[in-house]
């Protein structure tokens, strides 16, 4: 009985980790998409300046 609960725990942990990574990826895509294509000039310029400050070419 102990072995079954251990393997179930490992499976649940793996699923939880995958869900966390998937949600973090979706949040990142949303943030990048929102700031990159924002019609609000201040938001777009802030993202643009942040990319340049990290030496990330954006144009």
N, CA, C and O of each residue as an XYZ file, in Angstrom:
236
protein
N       0.831     -1.200      0.000
C       0.000      0.000      0.000
C       0.869      1.256      0.000
O       0.505      2.258     -0.615
N       1.969      1.215      0.656
C       2.861      2.364      0.709
C       3.468      2.661     -0.663
O       3.614      3.828     -1.027
N       3.822      1.634     -1.424
C       4.413      1.824     -2.746
C       3.430      2.490     -3.701
O       3.819      3.358     -4.483
N       2.158      2.091     -3.645
C       1.143      2.677     -4.520
C       0.957      4.157     -4.216
O       0.802      4.968     -5.129
N       0.971      4.507     -2.944
C       0.778      5.916     -2.597
C       1.984      6.752     -3.011
O       1.831      7.921     -3.366
N       3.181      6.168     -2.971
C       4.383      6.889     -3.394
C       4.331      7.146     -4.894
O       4.626      8.255     -5.339
N       3.960      6.136     -5.683
C       3.908      6.335     -7.132
C       2.791      7.295     -7.513
O       2.934      8.054     -8.472
N       1.686      7.277     -6.783
C       0.607      8.228     -7.046
C       1.078      9.645     -6.730
O       0.760     10.579     -7.466
N       1.821      9.812     -5.658
C       2.328     11.125     -5.282
C       3.286     11.674     -6.319
O       3.267     12.871     -6.606
N       4.121     10.821     -6.883
C       5.063     11.266     -7.907
C       4.319     11.696     -9.158
O       4.710     12.668     -9.805
N       3.251     10.988     -9.509
C       2.472     11.337    -10.687
C       1.744     12.668    -10.493
O       1.714     13.506    -11.394
N       1.167     12.849     -9.322
C       0.464     14.100     -9.043
C       1.440     15.266     -9.028
O       1.113     16.357     -9.495
N       2.629     15.046     -8.497
C       3.632     16.099     -8.459
C       4.067     16.476     -9.871
O       4.267     17.654    -10.169
N       4.212     15.489    -10.730
C       4.598     15.744    -12.107
C       3.517     16.526    -12.844
O       3.821     17.440    -13.611
N       2.264     16.170    -12.613
C       1.148     16.882    -13.252
C       1.060     18.305    -12.735
O       0.794     19.234    -13.498
N       1.283     18.478    -11.438
C       1.242     19.813    -10.849
C       2.354     20.690    -11.425
O       2.140     21.864    -11.725
N       3.534     20.108    -11.573
C       4.661     20.873    -12.131
C       4.390     21.273    -13.575
O       4.685     22.397    -13.980
N       3.826     20.347    -14.353
C       3.486     20.656    -15.739
C       2.454     21.777    -15.800
O       2.568     22.678    -16.631
N       1.450     21.729    -14.928
C       0.419     22.775    -14.906
C       1.036     24.123    -14.545
O       0.692     25.143    -15.142
N       1.939     24.133    -13.577
C       2.598     25.374    -13.192
C       3.428     25.942    -14.338
O       3.403     27.147    -14.587
N       4.157     25.084    -15.030
C       4.973     25.542    -16.160
C       4.094     26.047    -17.301
O       4.414     27.050    -17.939
N       2.995     25.359    -17.553
C       2.086     25.783    -18.619
C       1.459     27.135    -18.300
O       1.377     27.999    -19.172
N       1.019     27.324    -17.069
C       0.417     28.603    -16.683
C       1.445     29.733    -16.698
O       1.124     30.856    -17.088
N       2.662     29.449    -16.280
C       3.714     30.467    -16.323
C       4.022     30.850    -17.769
O       4.237     32.024    -18.071
N       4.042     29.864    -18.658
C       4.269     30.143    -20.081
C       3.155     30.986    -20.676
O       3.416     31.929    -21.423
N       1.910     30.648    -20.344
C       0.775     31.435    -20.847
C       0.803     32.858    -20.307
O       0.510     33.807    -21.035
N       1.153     33.009    -19.045
C       1.268     34.350    -18.470
C       2.358     35.146    -19.174
O       2.173     36.328    -19.465
N       3.489     34.512    -19.447
C       4.582     35.189    -20.147
C       4.184     35.609    -21.548
O       4.500     36.718    -21.978
N       3.492     34.730    -22.265
C       3.037     35.060    -23.618
C       2.047     36.216    -23.575
O       2.088     37.105    -24.426
N       1.157     36.206    -22.585
C       0.189     37.295    -22.448
C       0.888     38.620    -22.166
O       0.573     39.642    -22.774
N       1.834     38.590    -21.243
C       2.531     39.836    -20.879
C       3.319     40.379    -22.068
O       3.250     41.571    -22.366
N       4.069     39.509    -22.748
C       4.850     39.951    -23.903
C       3.913     40.443    -25.019
O       4.167     41.477    -25.635
N       2.853     39.710    -25.265
C       1.906     40.113    -26.304
C       1.206     41.419    -25.970
O       1.002     42.259    -26.846
N       0.839     41.594    -24.705
C       0.151     42.822    -24.301
C       1.066     44.029    -24.425
O       0.670     45.065    -24.960
N       2.280     43.895    -23.933
C       3.180     45.050    -23.968
C       3.726     45.302    -25.367
O       3.930     46.452    -25.754
N       3.961     44.248    -26.120
C       4.531     44.420    -27.456
C       3.558     45.025    -28.455
O       3.957     45.785    -29.338
N       2.286     44.688    -28.315
C       1.296     45.165    -29.278
C       0.313     46.151    -28.671
O      -0.752     46.398    -29.237
N       0.663     46.713    -27.524
C      -0.230     47.633    -26.841
C      -0.355     48.944    -27.623
O       0.623     49.466    -28.158
N      -1.571     49.452    -27.670
C      -1.798     50.755    -28.297
C      -1.563     51.895    -27.307
O      -1.560     53.068    -27.681
N      -1.367     51.532    -26.038
C      -1.034     52.528    -25.024
C       0.457     52.808    -25.148
O       1.281     51.933    -24.881
N       0.796     54.000    -25.545
C       2.185     54.330    -25.867
C       3.123     54.149    -24.676
O       4.249     53.683    -24.847
N       2.675     54.511    -23.471
C       3.533     54.399    -22.292
C       3.889     52.940    -22.001
O       5.019     52.645    -21.614
N       2.940     52.034    -22.184
C       3.195     50.606    -21.935
C       4.175     50.072    -22.969
O       5.128     49.370    -22.629
N       3.940     50.404    -24.217
C       4.811     49.927    -25.283
C       6.231     50.468    -25.122
O       7.200     49.727    -25.288
N       6.354     51.738    -24.805
C       7.678     52.337    -24.637
C       8.417     51.755    -23.438
O       9.636     51.587    -23.487
N       7.696     51.444    -22.360
C       8.329     50.834    -21.187
C       8.879     49.457    -21.542
O       9.987     49.106    -21.135
N       8.113     48.681    -22.295
C       8.585     47.358    -22.711
C       9.773     47.488    -23.657
O      10.725     46.711    -23.577
N       9.716     48.459    -24.540
C      10.792     48.699    -25.498
C      12.083     49.074    -24.775
O      13.153     48.565    -25.108
N      11.986     49.956    -23.797
C      13.160     50.363    -23.028
C      13.710     49.212    -22.197
O      14.925     49.085    -22.043
N      12.827     48.372    -21.660
C      13.278     47.224    -20.873
C      14.035     46.243    -21.756
O      15.040     45.674    -21.329
N      13.567     46.041    -22.978
C      14.270     45.130    -23.886
C      15.659     45.670    -24.207
O      16.626     44.910    -24.231
N      15.765     46.955    -24.450
C      17.074     47.538    -24.744
C      17.996     47.490    -23.526
O      19.200     47.285    -23.680
N      17.458     47.673    -22.328
C      18.301     47.656    -21.128
C      18.878     46.267    -20.863
O      19.905     46.139    -20.197
N      18.218     45.221    -21.385
C      18.724     43.854    -21.227
C      19.531     43.414    -22.450
O      19.854     42.233    -22.585
N      19.857     44.345    -23.334
C      20.621     44.086    -24.553
C      19.919     43.090    -25.468
O      20.571     42.297    -26.147
N      18.598     43.131    -25.484
C      17.792     42.269    -26.340
C      17.368     43.071    -27.562
O      16.631     44.048    -27.429
N      17.813     42.682    -28.736
C      17.449     43.437    -29.943
C      15.954     43.285    -30.254
O      15.428     42.172    -30.253
N      15.299     44.364    -30.510
C      13.866     44.267    -30.784
C      13.506     44.896    -32.132
O      12.349     44.832    -32.547
N      14.452     45.488    -32.804
C      14.177     46.016    -34.160
C      15.448     46.132    -34.935
O      15.431     46.554    -36.091
